[in-house]
Every structure is written in C-alpha cells, then in structure tokens.
C-alpha cells in the first residue's frame, strides 16, 4: 500500500491543530534545485509568499534570492548548473538537430534523476539533512519527473507538498490520484490538443504505456537505489525506520500547480491539487527605468516585446535569421524591444536591444501591443495576467503545447523555429496587429484569470498553512491513489468472467460440438453592471431542499441582484429584489407513506420509490400554471438559471428558453449522477453512486456492486428514462422556445450544457474524489453565519443543564410522531435514565415526559448546536444536519432512513465522529449503548473538532464562494473555459473500444492468414507425399 504509517492519536492531532493555528510562524524547507532561471523564479515566488507571513524558510536553490530578509536561509546548489546540457538550450544546435531532444521522456527522466541526486549529494544539503537538530514543519519541493527529493519529508518527519511547474498533466496527477484518461488529456510533453483524433488518442495511450513500462523496467529500480543510497541513511541516523520509496513518492499532502483555467484545459482535479498559476507574479509592478519608460511612451504605434526567455539566448539564432529579423523589425511602424544578450550592430532606429528586460513592467505598460515569446508557461501566464496577445516560437519541453493551447484559446499565433522564421513572423505580426480579435480574446482571458475568489499568492499561503495545521491534510487524500491499476480497470473481474466463460464453453462443447459464437463558442465580457437577474428553481416539496434553495437566494439578494425564486415554501421577509413563484401545489403530490417512519419500518413503502418520485417532480414544477405564465412571457429575461438537480435534467430546459447559462445545485455529496453531466463519471472502483451505502476502499464484491449499479443506471436511461425525458422536454419546454422565435436544441445538448455545478459538499463531510473544474464544493453555504439567539425559556433550559444537552431530531421531513408507540415509550424511558438534558423535536404533545426531557414542536437547530452545552446530536443523517454538526463541532448518532442518509452516516462514522444505530424496534436499546459510548469516549468530540477546523479553514466562506462563481458564470457568458473536455468524448472513445475493436479485427485477420498459410503448406506436403507414392 502507498499509505504511510498511521496518523497519531486524535488527541495529539487536536493538540497539533491548536498549536499550529495559534502560532504565527513555522519552518518550511523549499527545494528548487533545477539550474534554470525560470524554475528559480517559481521557487522565489513560493518563498516570497511564505516570507510575507513571517515564516522561517530554508531555501535550496541554484540561484541566489536577492535581498534576503532575516527569516530566509539559503543553501546554494549552483553546482547543479554544470549538469545542464547547454546544447539542449542552444537555438542554433536545436535547429541543426545536433542537440539532445528534451521532448524525449527517457532523456528527460534520466537527466532529472541525475539533477535530483546531485542536489541531495551537495555538501551543504548533506550537512542539513544529517543534522539531528534540524526540524521543519513542511517540505515544499518542485516536481520535475523525479520523486527522489520527496525523501526529505520522511527525513524531517513532516508533510510533503509538490510544486508542479507545468500545466495539469498525468505525471504529477498520478502521484496523488488516478492518472487522467488519455482519451481526453495530454501528457506534459505532448503537443496534442483535445478533442483528439483516433490517431492522437492512440498516441496518448501509447505514451502512457511506454512511461509505465520504462518506470517498471528501469526508473523505479534506479529511484529505489538512489533513495537507499542518499535518503535512507539520514532517516536511520534519526532513529526511525525508513518507509519504502513507494510509500514516500505517493505520500504528498498537496500539489500546488502552476496552472489556471485561463491558460490550460478544464481537466478534473483531485482535491489536493490546487491551481495557483500566476503566484510568482508580484502584484506591485516595478516602474520602468527612465530610459525605457521614455522609449515606450514615445512609441506612437505601440511596442512589440521580443524575448526567448531566461534559458534560450537570442544570440544563438543563426546569423542569417538574426539579420533577417533585424531587417523585418526595421520595416515595422511599431517600436521593438528585443531582449538580446550581446550588442547587435546595425540595429534599425525602431529596434532597441535590451541585455536585461524587466518583463512584467514591459507587459504591464499600456503601450505594449504584442509579445513574441518562446511560449514558456511563466511568460504565457504573464501575458494573460497583463492582457497582451502573443506570437509563440516554441522550442522544447512544454513550450509547444503551451503555444498550441494559446492559439486554441484565440489570443496567439504560432511560428515554427526555422530559417524562415523572420518571414513567417512578419505575416503573424501583421495579422495580430490588424485583427482586433486577438487583443479582445486575451482581455477576456485576463478577466477570467483575475476573477478568482482568492489571489493565487494568498491561496498558496493558505493551503501550505492548512497542510501544516492539519499535520498533512490526510482528509484531502484521494481514494484513487491507493487503488491498484488492475482494480481501477476491473481486470480481476474481467479475468473472473473470462474463466467463467471458458468453463462454460468447455461444458457446452462437451454437450454440443462446434457451437458458433459472435461479438460552440462566443465569449463576451459583460458590462460592469452591479446587478443581474437570476432565476432559481427549487421545486422539491420538502423543507430541507427549500432550506438549500433559500441558501442560494440569500447571498445573491445580499449582493443586490434581482432574483426570481420558484419554490414550494415561502421565503420569509422577502426584500424588494425578490420575486417568488409559488409551486406549493407540489406538496399535495408527496405520498405520505414515503416519509412515514412507521410505514418504512413495516416495509409498506420501499425506499426505492423515492427515486421514482423525485424524477417526476420536475415535470410537475414546469406544468404549474405560475411557471407556465413565466416561461411563456416573451418579456421575461434572465442572466442565469440556477436549478436544483434531483435525478432529472428536465428543468435544464429553462436555460434555452431564456437563452442564458445554466448552473446546477447538487443537494448531495459528490456522486456519479451529477458529475456525469459535466465530466466523465468517476471510476466505480473507488467512488460511490448517490444512493449507495458502500465506502471506499471497496472489497471485490463492493466494486462489482458499484459497477453493476452504474451499468443498471445506463441501461435504464437508454431503455426508458432518456425517451421519457425527451417526450417531456418536447411537451413542456420546446413550445416556449419556439414562441421566442428560436430553434430548440436537442435535449442531449441541453442536459450536458451546464456551466457549473454548485455542490453541497466539502472534504470535511465527504470523500476526496477528483472534481472537474466547473464543480465547486460550497457545502455549508445554507448556514447563516449570524446565529440567532435562543428563546429565553430554551436558553434557560440549556444553561441549567449541568451534564450537557442531547438534541434529538429526525429532520424536517420525517416526523418523530410516526415512530411506533412501543419505540416512543422506550425512547422516553431511556432518555429519562440519562443524566443529560434531552431536547426532542416532536410534532405533538407527548404524555409522561421525564423531567430531563423537553419536547420542542419547533427547534432552532443551528442555535441549539452552536450552544456550548450541546454535547450530542441524534439525527437522521441528512446532509444539511451533517454539515451543521461539523460546522458547530458536535458529535452525532445517526439513525438513517432513506436516500443519501445511510451513506452520510456511514461516512460520518468512518471519519470518527459518529455512530450508527439501525432503524428498528430495538432502536431505544441500541441508542442507549451508542450514547454511553460517545459521551464517555472523548475521541468522538475530538474528531469532530478537528473536522470543524478543516471545514472552516477555507480561503473563502461558502456563501461568498457561491456568489463569486455565479457572478463569474454571468460575467463570462457561460464560463465555457471551465467545460471539461471529457463531457464531449463518447463512452466508447473514453474506454478505447474502437482501438480494442481494431486490434481484435487485426488479430482475427492475422489468425486467418496464419491458418491460410498453414493449410497451404500442409496441402503442399500432402501433394508431395502423393507424388512420392505415385513415383
């Protein structure tokens, strides 16, 4: 297994939380040993953010950090520069193809392992890691195709954070999660861009296979040897048993990625990958030197800035190209700033040679109209940050894919590295300068880049501190990283089925011989108006869902937006900017038996009926006369439609009616149902269905159950649900679109066209599953930060409860009055025997109530849970109640009944702050045992306090984040940049079934040919034998 040694006991962990959260400074070891200036800039960016907070930083670097403050100690590994193959960064030699290819995986991995080993071998680094007095709270290491330096974490017995200098790629993701599917994601050094052709999909798959093969056959063993040689002795010196290298390499707490959606692809991310692209850019732009400021201000037609980065040198261009570039630049009207390392004779008047260029200050200048670049990710980030279009001349590494992505996003052109570069460059310059679309596009992307809930530097600081405070952030660890590949691919099940089929065929053959066998885009930045119009739809006739709807409405109203709210329960004290559309008639359609405890216990109503009921509720909402009046009024317009997803996508049709973006709100934890609408559904080998009660890691049987559940859902959709949805869509939605004079899209286009999902989930409550970038976990957004005071009589009861208060509620849908009489009597008797005061939310008066039991027909749940005297919450396990118990830090006993309650309670028990009691006639007896355990064992309260810390320790509060992303969707007219490429890839392509089919055909043809040749050879031999006999 990849997991390292078990975590400390909860009480020590809690103590660590308190210490870390209360102290202002910690000690960080930051390691950026790559002898490349661009990598050093990223390292300096990490260091600068930590120094700002006053932390003590030890920085292993190949380039000196200028003007170091007292809390920075530098360890010089500039000797690594000697390892850098200079030919590989010489433009002339790269063009002549005499330099080693840095795009070749094997070459890069060998070089990077040598570089990592050289860093560890450095005498100053050896002194550091072998000094028993050296201690760190966190190790932050750059990932460059080698995991050797991850060994620093077990040396200092502290958490590990990777920093990835490239965009999202399979290499770094496979260290913290399952590698992304090559059917729609490219490798770090690939230049393919999704959507892929068949050939490109095969190339990407083959690239992954080769990488795995090379690792298995060579690199893993080499890494192990270097780990044993360079790292293990330092661990042993500290008196600890060294973990295996496999445990070390897969034990990172977090990855800080130099990526952002404005620059890269909308690939799914595990929850311990944080995209902080742009963190290296200092928000305070330094003023230009006077002479350079004068040049730029005097440039009547703007400035073109030309730089090949910090590693490639313009002096290494072939003489012919340099001459032609100078001549071509001299013919332009624009002023050209060329970063060049030497004096250049015969430079035209409009061309200025800069041996050193303050790139951010140049790009930030309003006169800068174009940036000609090599396409490094730092330069690409800066051009989007400052909003300048580019021409890319990629050379090696990730430059080709960076430039291709930029071209694909519409703010760049690519020019190949060749002897014709000057000629091609002139054509590209003319196109970009005379076509405004490139500048418009880069300004749109710059808006997207800057429109984040938190600036990248602040987010980096937050997550580093979060890792330290939670002693490694184990709650963020993806379950996928611990699942072997054969289980993720269900190869064990496939093998079992093959054996079963083989045995069946053998048996069949014995009975019967020779039986035959057969096998769109237009993004505009919205005007800077302060208010927009939102339509919010929560038609479910249950109070809990209405609470979530109110939670969406509240932050939007606070921001001054106009909200139209389709709801079943009235929003209390509505402000003038809220219009309510009543669909309370939906309540009458709710079968009473579905939420009656007695009937559910008697199994009169199967809990599966809930699923069928909620699917039909969407049509009833649209049919409502008030809703019909709204959607058929041609004067009604909205900027965004926000709809609760409950197993039906019909109401997604409101978006094409009003021709505006769609946002789903998922009332449950991360699940395959909602994720499949915006991304590829998660792998059932380590993720559960919405209504499953299994928890990963799964047994073989559970993995098969989860797979079978997905298969059944797909089969039912194909055979029944899809057709029913289409009919309802055409009956209820299409006429309203036609009335507005527009051609209705297909239902398939509508259901998969959401801009965003706002998920009622958070890592403190759920699993650390990967998420697409348009899924935003805002769990707890419904909780009002301003807790209302208790009523005087209730406050008096709680304050006088010497032994604390137990709060018992079965939620807003289930009624305690529906418990069987026997259970009610036994519960009262059992509660009466407790020392604690019990508050029981009960809908009727109850006779013979013990003195310590108080019946509440209405209970202010948040106010009760937030009270310091509340020691335990007995709940049905709804997700709202689960969120609230973590928010306020109260342990629970769960009595789940239906829906997502069983999995919510199982997750809570698995996290260590809850116990589960089954719904039965023995509930009172089982409940007493559970109460005694929780009240007398401090681990449950300690654990919920830890999770409460994790829950609250977010860069942005959930309500503010919800508001931000809704506004972001409106401002970017649908946030198409967040759309996952996986959602547009058919299932057969994601599973490579077309390739499998082609291989099967190839094998079949090959076997036919072999058989044919074999038969011909046999027939010739027979003919020869016959001839011999005749002779």
Coordinates of N, CA and C in Angstrom, one line a residue, residues 846-1000:
X846 N -46.6 15.1 24.1 CA -46.3 13.8 24.5 C -46.5 13.6 26.0
X847 N -47.3 12.6 26.4 CA -47.6 12.4 27.8 C -46.4 11.7 28.5
X848 N -46.4 11.8 29.8 CA -45.5 11.1 30.7 C -44.0 11.4 30.3
X849 N -43.7 12.6 30.1 CA -42.4 13.0 29.7 C -41.5 13.2 31.0
X850 N -40.3 12.5 31.1 CA -39.4 12.7 32.2 C -39.0 14.1 32.4
X851 N -38.5 14.4 33.6 CA -38.2 15.8 33.9 C -37.0 16.3 33.0
X852 N -36.1 15.4 32.7 CA -34.9 15.9 31.9 C -35.2 15.9 30.4
X853 N -36.4 15.6 30.0 CA -36.7 15.6 28.5 C -37.7 16.7 28.2
X854 N -37.3 17.5 27.2 CA -38.2 18.7 26.8 C -38.6 18.5 25.4
X855 N -39.9 18.6 25.1 CA -40.4 18.4 23.8 C -40.5 19.8 23.1
X856 N -40.0 19.8 21.9 CA -40.0 21.1 21.1 C -40.7 20.8 19.8
X857 N -41.9 21.5 19.6 CA -42.6 21.3 18.3 C -41.8 22.0 17.2
X858 N -41.1 23.1 17.5 CA -40.2 23.7 16.6 C -38.9 23.9 17.3
X859 N -37.8 23.6 16.5 CA -36.5 23.7 17.2 C -35.5 24.5 16.3
X860 N -34.9 25.6 16.9 CA -33.9 26.4 16.1 C -32.6 25.6 16.1
X861 N -32.5 24.7 15.2 CA -31.4 23.7 15.2 C -30.0 24.4 15.2
X862 N -29.7 25.4 14.4 CA -28.3 26.0 14.4 C -28.0 26.6 15.8
X863 N -29.0 27.2 16.4 CA -28.8 27.9 17.7 C -28.6 26.9 18.8
X864 N -29.2 25.7 18.7 CA -29.0 24.6 19.7 C -27.6 24.0 19.5
X865 N -27.3 23.7 18.3 CA -26.0 23.0 18.0 C -24.8 23.9 18.3
X866 N -25.0 25.2 18.1 CA -23.9 26.2 18.4 C -23.7 26.4 19.9
X867 N -24.6 26.0 20.7 CA -24.6 26.3 22.2 C -23.5 25.4 22.8
X868 N -22.7 26.0 23.7 CA -21.6 25.2 24.3 C -22.1 24.1 25.2
X869 N -23.3 24.1 25.6 CA -23.9 23.0 26.4 C -24.3 21.8 25.6
X870 N -24.4 21.9 24.2 CA -24.8 20.8 23.4 C -23.7 19.8 23.2
X871 N -23.9 18.6 23.7 CA -22.8 17.6 23.7 C -23.0 16.4 22.7
X872 N -24.3 16.3 22.2 CA -24.6 15.2 21.3 C -25.8 15.6 20.4
X873 N -25.8 15.1 19.1 CA -26.9 15.4 18.2 C -27.3 14.0 17.7
X874 N -28.6 13.6 18.0 CA -29.1 12.4 17.4 C -29.9 12.8 16.2
X875 N -29.6 12.2 15.0 CA -30.1 12.8 13.8 C -30.4 11.6 12.8
X876 N -31.2 12.0 11.8 CA -31.5 11.0 10.7 C -30.3 10.9 9.7
X877 N -29.4 11.9 9.7 CA -28.2 11.8 8.9 C -28.4 12.6 7.5
X878 N -29.4 13.5 7.4 CA -29.4 14.3 6.2 C -28.2 15.1 6.1
X879 N -27.9 15.5 4.8 CA -26.6 16.2 4.6 C -26.6 17.6 5.2
X880 N -27.7 18.2 5.3 CA -27.8 19.5 5.9 C -27.4 19.4 7.4
X881 N -28.0 18.4 8.1 CA -27.7 18.2 9.5 C -26.3 17.8 9.7
X882 N -25.7 17.0 8.8 CA -24.3 16.6 8.9 C -23.4 17.8 8.8
X883 N -23.7 18.7 7.8 CA -22.9 19.9 7.6 C -23.0 20.7 8.8
X884 N -24.2 20.9 9.4 CA -24.3 21.7 10.6 C -23.6 21.2 11.8
X885 N -23.6 19.8 12.0 CA -22.9 19.3 13.1 C -21.4 19.5 13.0
X886 N -20.8 19.4 11.8 CA -19.4 19.7 11.6 C -19.1 21.2 11.8
X887 N -20.0 22.0 11.2 CA -19.9 23.5 11.3 C -19.7 23.9 12.8
X888 N -20.6 23.3 13.6 CA -20.6 23.7 15.1 C -19.8 22.7 16.0
X889 N -19.3 21.6 15.4 CA -18.4 20.7 16.2 C -19.1 19.9 17.2
X890 N -20.2 19.2 16.8 CA -20.9 18.3 17.8 C -20.9 16.9 17.2
X891 N -20.6 15.9 18.0 CA -20.6 14.5 17.6 C -22.1 14.1 17.4
X892 N -22.3 13.0 16.6 CA -23.6 12.6 16.3 C -23.8 11.1 16.4
X893 N -25.1 10.7 16.6 CA -25.5 9.3 16.4 C -26.6 9.4 15.3
X894 N -26.3 8.6 14.2 CA -27.2 8.7 13.1 C -28.2 7.5 13.0
X895 N -29.4 7.8 12.7 CA -30.4 6.8 12.5 C -31.0 7.0 11.1
X896 N -30.2 6.5 10.1 CA -30.6 6.8 8.7 C -31.8 6.0 8.3
X897 N -32.6 6.6 7.3 CA -33.9 6.0 6.9 C -33.9 5.8 5.4
X898 N -33.6 6.8 4.6 CA -33.7 6.6 3.1 C -32.7 7.6 2.4
X899 N -32.7 7.5 1.1 CA -32.0 8.5 0.3 C -30.5 8.4 0.6
X900 N -29.9 9.6 0.7 CA -28.4 9.6 1.0 C -28.1 9.5 2.5
X901 N -29.1 9.4 3.3 CA -28.9 9.3 4.8 C -27.9 8.1 5.2
X902 N -28.1 6.9 4.6 CA -27.2 5.8 5.0 C -25.8 6.1 4.7
X903 N -25.5 6.6 3.5 CA -24.1 6.9 3.2 C -23.5 8.1 3.9
X904 N -24.4 9.1 4.2 CA -23.9 10.2 5.0 C -23.5 9.7 6.4
X905 N -24.3 8.9 7.0 CA -24.0 8.4 8.4 C -22.8 7.5 8.4
X906 N -22.7 6.6 7.3 CA -21.5 5.7 7.2 C -20.2 6.5 7.1
X907 N -20.3 7.6 6.2 CA -19.1 8.5 6.1 C -18.7 9.1 7.4
X908 N -19.8 9.6 8.1 CA -19.5 10.2 9.4 C -18.9 9.3 10.4
X909 N -19.4 8.0 10.4 CA -18.8 7.0 11.3 C -17.4 6.7 10.9
X910 N -17.2 6.6 9.6 CA -15.8 6.3 9.1 C -14.8 7.4 9.4
X911 N -15.3 8.7 9.5 CA -14.5 9.8 9.8 C -14.2 9.9 11.3
X912 N -15.0 9.2 12.1 CA -14.7 9.0 13.5 C -15.4 9.9 14.5
X913 N -16.5 10.6 14.0 CA -17.2 11.5 14.9 C -18.7 11.1 15.1
X914 N -19.0 9.8 14.7 CA -20.4 9.4 14.7 C -20.5 7.9 15.0
X915 N -21.6 7.5 15.4 CA -22.0 6.1 15.5 C -23.3 5.9 14.8
X916 N -23.6 4.7 14.2 CA -24.8 4.4 13.5 C -25.7 3.5 14.3
X917 N -27.0 3.8 14.4 CA -28.0 3.0 15.0 C -29.0 2.6 14.0
X918 N -29.4 1.4 13.8 CA -30.3 1.0 12.8 C -31.8 1.3 13.2
X919 N -32.6 1.6 12.2 CA -34.0 1.9 12.4 C -34.7 0.5 12.7
X920 N -35.1 0.3 13.9 CA -35.7 -1.0 14.2 C -36.6 -0.8 15.5
X921 N -37.2 -1.9 15.9 CA -38.0 -1.8 17.2 C -37.1 -1.8 18.4
X922 N -35.8 -2.1 18.2 CA -34.8 -2.1 19.3 C -34.0 -0.8 19.3
X923 N -34.5 0.2 18.6 CA -33.7 1.5 18.4 C -33.3 2.1 19.8
X924 N -34.3 2.1 20.8 CA -34.0 2.7 22.1 C -32.9 2.0 22.8
X925 N -32.8 0.7 22.7 CA -31.8 -0.1 23.4 C -30.4 0.2 22.8
X926 N -30.4 0.1 21.4 CA -29.2 0.4 20.7 C -28.7 1.8 20.9
X927 N -29.6 2.7 20.9 CA -29.3 4.1 21.1 C -28.6 4.4 22.4
X928 N -29.1 3.7 23.5 CA -28.5 4.0 24.8 C -27.0 3.5 24.8
X929 N -26.7 2.4 24.2 CA -25.4 1.9 24.1 C -24.5 3.0 23.4
X930 N -25.0 3.5 22.3 CA -24.3 4.5 21.5 C -24.1 5.8 22.2
X931 N -25.1 6.2 23.0 CA -25.0 7.4 23.7 C -23.9 7.3 24.8
X932 N -23.9 6.2 25.5 CA -22.9 5.9 26.6 C -21.5 6.0 25.9
X933 N -21.3 5.3 24.8 CA -20.0 5.3 24.1 C -19.5 6.7 23.8
X934 N -20.4 7.5 23.1 CA -20.0 8.8 22.6 C -19.7 9.7 23.8
X935 N -20.6 9.7 24.8 CA -20.4 10.6 26.0 C -19.2 10.3 26.8
X936 N -18.8 9.0 26.9 CA -17.7 8.6 27.8 C -16.4 8.4 27.0
X937 N -16.4 8.5 25.7 CA -15.1 8.3 25.0 C -14.8 9.7 24.3
X938 N -13.8 10.4 24.7 CA -13.5 11.7 24.2 C -13.1 11.8 22.7
X939 N -12.8 10.6 22.1 CA -12.3 10.6 20.7 C -13.3 11.2 19.7
X940 N -14.6 11.0 20.0 CA -15.6 11.5 19.0 C -15.7 13.0 19.0
X941 N -15.7 13.6 20.2 CA -15.7 15.0 20.2 C -14.4 15.6 19.7
X942 N -13.3 15.0 20.0 CA -12.0 15.5 19.5 C -12.0 15.5 18.0
X943 N -12.5 14.4 17.4 CA -12.5 14.2 16.0 C -13.4 15.2 15.3
X944 N -14.6 15.5 15.8 CA -15.5 16.5 15.2 C -14.9 17.9 15.3
X945 N -14.1 18.1 16.3 CA -13.5 19.5 16.5 C -12.4 19.6 15.4
X946 N -11.6 18.5 15.1 CA -10.6 18.5 14.0 C -11.3 18.8 12.7
X947 N -12.4 18.1 12.4 CA -13.1 18.3 11.2 C -13.8 19.7 11.1
X948 N -14.2 20.2 12.2 CA -14.7 21.5 12.2 C -13.7 22.6 11.8
X949 N -12.4 22.3 12.3 CA -11.3 23.2 11.9 C -11.1 23.1 10.4
X950 N -11.1 21.9 9.9 CA -10.9 21.7 8.4 C -12.0 22.4 7.6
X951 N -13.3 22.2 8.1 CA -14.4 22.8 7.5 C -14.3 24.3 7.4
X952 N -13.9 24.9 8.4 CA -13.9 26.4 8.5 C -12.6 27.0 7.8
X953 N -11.5 26.1 7.7 CA -10.3 26.6 7.2 C -10.3 26.6 5.7
X954 N -11.1 27.5 5.1 CA -11.2 27.6 3.6 C -10.7 29.0 3.2
X955 N -10.2 29.2 2.0 CA -9.7 30.5 1.6 C -10.9 31.5 1.6
X956 N -12.1 31.0 1.2 CA -13.3 31.8 1.1 C -14.5 31.1 1.8
X957 N -15.3 31.8 2.5 CA -16.5 31.2 3.1 C -17.5 30.7 2.0
X958 N -18.2 29.6 2.3 CA -19.0 29.0 1.2 C -20.0 29.9 0.5
X959 N -20.7 30.8 1.3 CA -21.7 31.7 0.7 C -21.0 32.7 -0.2
X960 N -19.9 33.2 0.2 CA -19.2 34.2 -0.7 C -18.6 33.5 -1.9
X961 N -18.2 32.2 -1.8 CA -17.7 31.5 -3.0 C -18.9 31.2 -3.9
X962 N -20.0 30.8 -3.4 CA -21.2 30.6 -4.2 C -21.5 31.9 -5.1
X963 N -21.5 33.0 -4.4 CA -21.9 34.3 -5.0 C -20.8 34.6 -6.1
X964 N -19.5 34.3 -5.8 CA -18.5 34.6 -6.7 C -18.7 33.8 -8.0
X965 N -18.9 32.5 -7.9 CA -18.9 31.7 -9.1 C -20.2 31.9 -9.9
X966 N -21.3 32.3 -9.3 CA -22.5 32.6 -10.0 C -22.2 33.9 -10.9
X967 N -21.6 34.9 -10.2 CA -21.3 36.1 -10.9 C -20.2 35.9 -12.0
X968 N -19.3 34.9 -11.8 CA -18.3 34.6 -12.8 C -19.0 34.0 -14.0
X969 N -19.9 33.1 -13.8 CA -20.6 32.5 -15.0 C -21.3 33.6 -15.8
X970 N -22.0 34.5 -15.1 CA -22.7 35.6 -15.9 C -21.7 36.5 -16.6
X971 N -20.7 36.9 -15.9 CA -19.7 37.8 -16.5 C -19.0 37.2 -17.7
X972 N -18.8 35.9 -17.7 CA -18.1 35.3 -18.8 C -19.1 34.6 -19.8
X973 N -20.3 34.9 -19.7 CA -21.4 34.4 -20.6 C -21.4 32.9 -20.7
X974 N -21.3 32.2 -19.5 CA -21.5 30.8 -19.6 C -20.2 30.0 -19.1
X975 N -19.1 30.7 -18.9 CA -17.9 30.0 -18.4 C -17.5 28.8 -19.2
X976 N -17.5 29.0 -20.5 CA -17.1 27.8 -21.4 C -15.7 27.4 -21.1
X977 N -14.9 28.2 -20.6 CA -13.5 27.9 -20.3 C -13.4 26.8 -19.2
X978 N -14.5 26.7 -18.4 CA -14.5 25.7 -17.3 C -15.0 24.3 -17.8
X979 N -15.5 24.2 -19.0 CA -16.1 23.0 -19.5 C -15.1 21.9 -19.7
X980 N -15.3 20.7 -19.1 CA -14.4 19.6 -19.2 C -14.4 19.0 -20.6
X981 N -13.2 18.7 -21.1 CA -13.2 18.0 -22.5 C -13.8 16.6 -22.4
X982 N -13.8 16.0 -21.2 CA -14.3 14.7 -21.1 C -15.8 14.6 -21.4
X983 N -16.6 15.6 -21.2 CA -18.0 15.6 -21.3 C -18.4 15.4 -22.8
X984 N -17.5 15.8 -23.7 CA -17.8 15.7 -25.1 C -17.3 14.4 -25.8
X985 N -16.6 13.6 -25.0 CA -16.0 12.4 -25.5 C -16.9 11.2 -25.3
X986 N -17.4 10.5 -26.4 CA -18.3 9.4 -26.2 C -17.7 8.3 -25.4
X987 N -18.5 7.5 -24.7 CA -18.0 6.4 -23.8 C -17.1 5.5 -24.5
X988 N -17.4 5.1 -25.8 CA -16.6 4.1 -26.5 C -15.2 4.6 -26.7
X989 N -15.0 6.0 -26.9 CA -13.7 6.5 -27.0 C -13.0 6.6 -25.7
X990 N -13.7 7.0 -24.6 CA -13.1 7.0 -23.3 C -12.5 5.6 -22.9
X991 N -13.3 4.6 -23.3 CA -12.8 3.2 -23.0 C -12.0 2.6 -24.0
X992 N -11.6 3.4 -25.1 CA -10.8 2.9 -26.2 C -11.4 1.6 -26.8
X993 N -12.7 1.6 -26.9 CA -13.4 0.4 -27.5 C -13.1 0.3 -29.0
X994 N -13.0 1.5 -29.7 CA -12.7 1.5 -31.1 C -11.3 0.9 -31.4
X995 N -10.3 1.2 -30.5 CA -9.0 0.7 -30.6 C -9.0 -0.8 -30.3
X996 N -9.8 -1.2 -29.3 CA -9.9 -2.6 -29.0 C -10.5 -3.4 -30.1
X997 N -11.5 -2.8 -30.7 CA -12.2 -3.4 -31.9 C -11.2 -3.6 -33.1
X998 N -10.4 -2.5 -33.3 CA -9.5 -2.6 -34.4 C -8.4 -3.7 -34.1
X999 N -8.0 -3.8 -32.9 CA -7.0 -4.8 -32.5 C -7.6 -6.2 -32.7
X1000 N -8.8 -6.3 -32.3 CA -9.5 -7.6 -32.4 C -9.6 -8.1 -33.9

